[in-house]
Amino acid sequence: DQLKNETSTDHKLIIAGRMAWKIDETQSIYENMEFKEDVIFTGHLQLSDLSQIVASADAFVFPSLFEGFGIPVLEARACAVPVITSNRSSLPEVAGENAIYFNPEDVTDIKDALKKFLFNREKYTLEAQNLTGLYNQFNWDKSTEIIYQAAVKCAKKTSKRKPSTLF
C-alpha cells in the first residue's frame, strides 16, 4: 500500500507458495489493504509453473528472515531477473552486488528498496541479464568437488596420526 500510494506503479505483487505460518496475521493485513486487488496469492505451485512466474517477473522480491543458502534467489538470478532481497544471512553472498537489499523487518525499508528498483528498472534489468558468472559460481558440480576435496584432505590428515587410546 505504501508503495502504491507513493508511486504510480501498476505492478502487482504475486505471492507464490503455500501459506505455512502466520496465516491469520497475513489474512488480516490483506483484508485491510487499500490495494488488495493488486496482490495475488498463488498457493502451492508445480516447479514448472513457479519457474514461469519467476522468469516473467520484473523483479524477484525475497523478504526472508533467514536462509541457509538462498536457492530461490539463485534461481531468480538464473532467470536473469533482478533481485530485491533481505540483507540477512547468506542472501548478500548469493544475490551479489547488483541486488537491492533491505531490512526484512522494516516495511519502510522494503518500500524504499522497491522504489529504488522502480526508478532504476532498466539499470537493474540490464545488470541481471549480465550475471551468468554469479550463477555459474554456485553449481552442484562445483559444490560436490569442493566437499570431496575437503573430505580427502581430512582423511589424509587423519591417516597420518598415530592411533590414540581412549582409556
mmCIF file of C-alpha atoms in Angstrom:
data_model
loop_
_atom_site.group_PDB
_atom_site.id
_atom_site.type_symbol
_atom_site.label_atom_id
_atom_site.label_comp_id
_atom_site.label_asym_id
_atom_site.label_seq_id
_atom_site.Cartn_x
_atom_site.Cartn_y
_atom_site.Cartn_z
ATOM 1 C CA ASP A 1 0.000 0.000 0.000
ATOM 2 C CA GLN A 2 2.809 2.423 0.846
ATOM 3 C CA LEU A 3 4.482 1.791 -2.497
ATOM 4 C CA LYS A 4 1.238 2.206 -4.437
ATOM 5 C CA ASN A 5 0.441 5.424 -2.580
ATOM 6 C CA GLU A 6 3.869 6.925 -3.313
ATOM 7 C CA THR A 7 4.269 5.826 -6.932
ATOM 8 C CA SER A 8 2.121 5.348 -9.974
ATOM 9 C CA THR A 9 3.229 1.744 -10.431
ATOM 10 C CA ASP A 10 0.813 -0.684 -11.978
ATOM 11 C CA HIS A 11 2.819 -3.663 -10.731
ATOM 12 C CA LYS A 12 1.100 -6.496 -8.943
ATOM 13 C CA LEU A 13 2.538 -8.486 -6.060
ATOM 14 C CA ILE A 14 2.431 -12.222 -6.662
ATOM 15 C CA ILE A 15 2.985 -14.270 -3.521
ATOM 16 C CA ALA A 16 3.872 -17.778 -4.638
ATOM 17 C CA GLY A 17 3.752 -20.836 -2.420
ATOM 18 C CA ARG A 18 1.574 -22.231 0.278
ATOM 19 C CA MET A 19 0.792 -20.279 3.407
ATOM 20 C CA ALA A 20 2.792 -22.114 6.035
ATOM 21 C CA TRP A 21 2.708 -19.829 9.070
ATOM 22 C CA LYS A 22 1.259 -16.544 10.335
ATOM 23 C CA ILE A 23 -1.798 -17.208 8.178
ATOM 24 C CA ASP A 24 -4.189 -15.246 10.403
ATOM 25 C CA GLU A 25 -1.866 -12.230 10.566
ATOM 26 C CA THR A 26 -1.314 -12.274 6.804
ATOM 27 C CA GLN A 27 -5.050 -12.594 6.115
ATOM 28 C CA SER A 28 -5.807 -9.696 8.462
ATOM 29 C CA ILE A 29 -3.237 -7.438 6.795
ATOM 30 C CA TYR A 30 -4.514 -8.418 3.356
ATOM 31 C CA GLU A 31 -8.155 -7.721 4.277
ATOM 32 C CA ASN A 32 -7.233 -4.222 5.453
ATOM 33 C CA MET A 33 -5.171 -3.302 2.372
ATOM 34 C CA GLU A 34 -6.221 -0.442 0.146
ATOM 35 C CA PHE A 35 -4.780 -2.093 -2.981
ATOM 36 C CA LYS A 36 -5.560 -5.739 -2.252
ATOM 37 C CA GLU A 37 -6.769 -6.258 -5.840
ATOM 38 C CA ASP A 38 -3.083 -5.946 -6.817
ATOM 39 C CA VAL A 39 -1.990 -8.845 -4.586
ATOM 40 C CA ILE A 40 -2.237 -12.396 -5.916
ATOM 41 C CA PHE A 41 -1.760 -15.479 -3.745
ATOM 42 C CA THR A 42 -0.962 -18.481 -5.948
ATOM 43 C CA GLY A 43 -0.869 -21.171 -3.310
ATOM 44 C CA HIS A 44 1.394 -24.163 -3.916
ATOM 45 C CA LEU A 45 2.762 -24.318 -7.467
ATOM 46 C CA GLN A 46 4.371 -27.021 -9.530
ATOM 47 C CA LEU A 47 8.026 -26.293 -10.263
ATOM 48 C CA SER A 48 7.338 -25.587 -13.949
ATOM 49 C CA ASP A 49 4.641 -23.022 -13.063
ATOM 50 C CA LEU A 50 6.843 -21.399 -10.429
ATOM 51 C CA SER A 51 9.720 -21.165 -12.914
ATOM 52 C CA GLN A 52 7.474 -19.420 -15.441
ATOM 53 C CA ILE A 53 6.270 -16.911 -12.873
ATOM 54 C CA VAL A 54 9.802 -16.102 -11.695
ATOM 55 C CA ALA A 55 11.170 -15.859 -15.236
ATOM 56 C CA SER A 56 8.392 -13.480 -16.302
ATOM 57 C CA ALA A 57 8.642 -11.235 -13.222
ATOM 58 C CA ASP A 58 10.015 -7.709 -13.455
ATOM 59 C CA ALA A 59 11.792 -8.391 -10.159
ATOM 60 C CA PHE A 60 12.074 -11.147 -7.583
ATOM 61 C CA VAL A 61 11.414 -9.888 -4.053
ATOM 62 C CA PHE A 62 12.561 -12.166 -1.239
ATOM 63 C CA PRO A 63 11.946 -10.820 2.287
ATOM 64 C CA SER A 64 13.428 -13.789 4.117
ATOM 65 C CA LEU A 65 14.453 -13.537 7.764
ATOM 66 C CA PHE A 66 16.886 -16.449 7.485
ATOM 67 C CA GLU A 67 18.223 -18.645 4.690
ATOM 68 C CA GLY A 68 20.775 -21.400 4.917
ATOM 69 C CA PHE A 69 21.801 -20.721 1.339
ATOM 70 C CA GLY A 70 19.225 -18.805 -0.706
ATOM 71 C CA ILE A 71 18.351 -21.102 -3.585
ATOM 72 C CA PRO A 72 15.251 -19.069 -4.621
ATOM 73 C CA VAL A 73 17.474 -16.013 -5.127
ATOM 74 C CA LEU A 74 19.929 -18.040 -7.179
ATOM 75 C CA GLU A 75 17.060 -19.405 -9.285
ATOM 76 C CA ALA A 76 15.838 -15.861 -9.960
ATOM 77 C CA ARG A 77 19.374 -14.881 -10.963
ATOM 78 C CA ALA A 78 19.480 -17.861 -13.341
ATOM 79 C CA CYS A 79 16.324 -16.472 -14.976
ATOM 80 C CA ALA A 80 18.057 -13.073 -15.385
ATOM 81 C CA VAL A 81 15.510 -11.428 -13.095
ATOM 82 C CA PRO A 82 16.575 -8.519 -10.864
ATOM 83 C CA VAL A 83 16.675 -9.466 -7.184
ATOM 84 C CA ILE A 84 15.396 -7.368 -4.287
ATOM 85 C CA THR A 85 16.088 -9.271 -1.098
ATOM 86 C CA SER A 86 16.726 -9.032 2.595
ATOM 87 C CA ASN A 87 20.164 -8.226 3.889
ATOM 88 C CA ARG A 88 20.205 -11.269 6.181
ATOM 89 C CA SER A 89 22.255 -14.462 6.485
ATOM 90 C CA SER A 90 23.601 -15.856 3.193
ATOM 91 C CA LEU A 91 21.482 -13.725 0.861
ATOM 92 C CA PRO A 92 24.011 -10.939 0.130
ATOM 93 C CA GLU A 93 26.611 -13.537 -0.888
ATOM 94 C CA VAL A 94 24.207 -15.389 -3.166
ATOM 95 C CA ALA A 95 22.463 -12.336 -4.647
ATOM 96 C CA GLY A 96 25.679 -10.426 -5.327
ATOM 97 C CA GLU A 97 26.494 -6.764 -5.525
ATOM 98 C CA ASN A 98 23.833 -5.929 -8.136
ATOM 99 C CA ALA A 99 20.890 -6.850 -5.940
ATOM 100 C CA ILE A 100 18.911 -4.348 -3.904
ATOM 101 C CA TYR A 101 18.887 -5.096 -0.174
ATOM 102 C CA PHE A 102 16.520 -4.223 2.665
ATOM 103 C CA ASN A 103 15.857 -4.995 6.301
ATOM 104 C CA PRO A 104 13.045 -7.590 6.147
ATOM 105 C CA GLU A 105 11.588 -6.359 9.427
ATOM 106 C CA ASP A 106 11.239 -2.742 8.273
ATOM 107 C CA VAL A 107 8.274 -2.076 5.975
ATOM 108 C CA THR A 108 9.574 1.365 5.015
ATOM 109 C CA ASP A 109 12.963 -0.090 4.081
ATOM 110 C CA ILE A 110 11.255 -2.704 1.895
ATOM 111 C CA LYS A 111 9.164 0.004 0.225
ATOM 112 C CA ASP A 112 12.268 2.127 -0.378
ATOM 113 C CA ALA A 113 14.070 -0.841 -1.964
ATOM 114 C CA LEU A 114 11.114 -1.401 -4.291
ATOM 115 C CA LYS A 115 11.082 2.296 -5.203
ATOM 116 C CA LYS A 116 14.809 2.153 -5.911
ATOM 117 C CA PHE A 117 14.116 -0.651 -8.376
ATOM 118 C CA LEU A 118 11.155 1.112 -9.995
ATOM 119 C CA PHE A 119 13.121 4.321 -10.540
ATOM 120 C CA ASN A 120 16.152 2.427 -11.927
ATOM 121 C CA ARG A 121 14.392 -0.511 -13.546
ATOM 122 C CA GLU A 122 16.353 -0.518 -16.799
ATOM 123 C CA LYS A 123 19.691 -0.479 -14.961
ATOM 124 C CA TYR A 124 18.809 -3.420 -12.698
ATOM 125 C CA THR A 125 17.254 -5.406 -15.539
ATOM 126 C CA LEU A 126 20.358 -4.996 -17.680
ATOM 127 C CA GLU A 127 22.639 -5.919 -14.776
ATOM 128 C CA ALA A 128 20.567 -9.043 -14.047
ATOM 129 C CA GLN A 129 20.955 -10.161 -17.649
ATOM 130 C CA ASN A 130 24.741 -9.927 -17.323
ATOM 131 C CA LEU A 131 25.123 -12.032 -14.170
ATOM 132 C CA THR A 132 25.655 -15.510 -15.600
ATOM 133 C CA GLY A 133 29.057 -15.598 -13.873
ATOM 134 C CA LEU A 134 27.414 -15.271 -10.467
ATOM 135 C CA TYR A 135 25.016 -18.112 -11.242
ATOM 136 C CA ASN A 136 27.861 -20.302 -12.502
ATOM 137 C CA GLN A 137 29.783 -19.623 -9.295
ATOM 138 C CA PHE A 138 27.182 -21.690 -7.440
ATOM 139 C CA ASN A 139 26.519 -25.068 -9.016
ATOM 140 C CA TRP A 140 26.176 -28.639 -7.800
ATOM 141 C CA ASP A 141 29.239 -29.966 -9.642
ATOM 142 C CA LYS A 142 31.488 -27.313 -8.148
ATOM 143 C CA SER A 143 29.995 -27.803 -4.676
ATOM 144 C CA THR A 144 30.441 -31.569 -4.897
ATOM 145 C CA GLU A 145 34.091 -31.185 -5.910
ATOM 146 C CA ILE A 146 34.808 -28.789 -3.022
ATOM 147 C CA ILE A 147 33.200 -31.148 -0.496
ATOM 148 C CA TYR A 148 35.044 -34.146 -1.957
ATOM 149 C CA GLN A 149 38.422 -32.360 -1.777
ATOM 150 C CA ALA A 150 37.762 -31.337 1.828
ATOM 151 C CA ALA A 151 36.901 -34.939 2.736
ATOM 152 C CA VAL A 152 40.078 -36.235 1.057
ATOM 153 C CA LYS A 153 42.175 -33.650 2.914
ATOM 154 C CA CYS A 154 40.613 -34.655 6.260
ATOM 155 C CA ALA A 155 41.110 -38.334 5.518
ATOM 156 C CA LYS A 156 44.803 -37.783 4.735
ATOM 157 C CA LYS A 157 45.347 -35.828 7.958
ATOM 158 C CA THR A 158 43.549 -38.483 9.997
ATOM 159 C CA SER A 159 45.526 -41.364 8.477
ATOM 160 C CA LYS A 160 48.868 -39.690 9.372
ATOM 161 C CA ARG A 161 48.037 -39.550 13.090
ATOM 162 C CA LYS A 162 49.160 -42.288 15.419
ATOM 163 C CA PRO A 163 46.342 -44.261 16.957
ATOM 164 C CA SER A 164 45.378 -42.939 20.356
ATOM 165 C CA THR A 165 43.924 -44.726 23.295
ATOM 166 C CA LEU A 166 40.731 -43.550 24.860
ATOM 167 C CA PHE A 167 41.284 -45.427 28.145
#
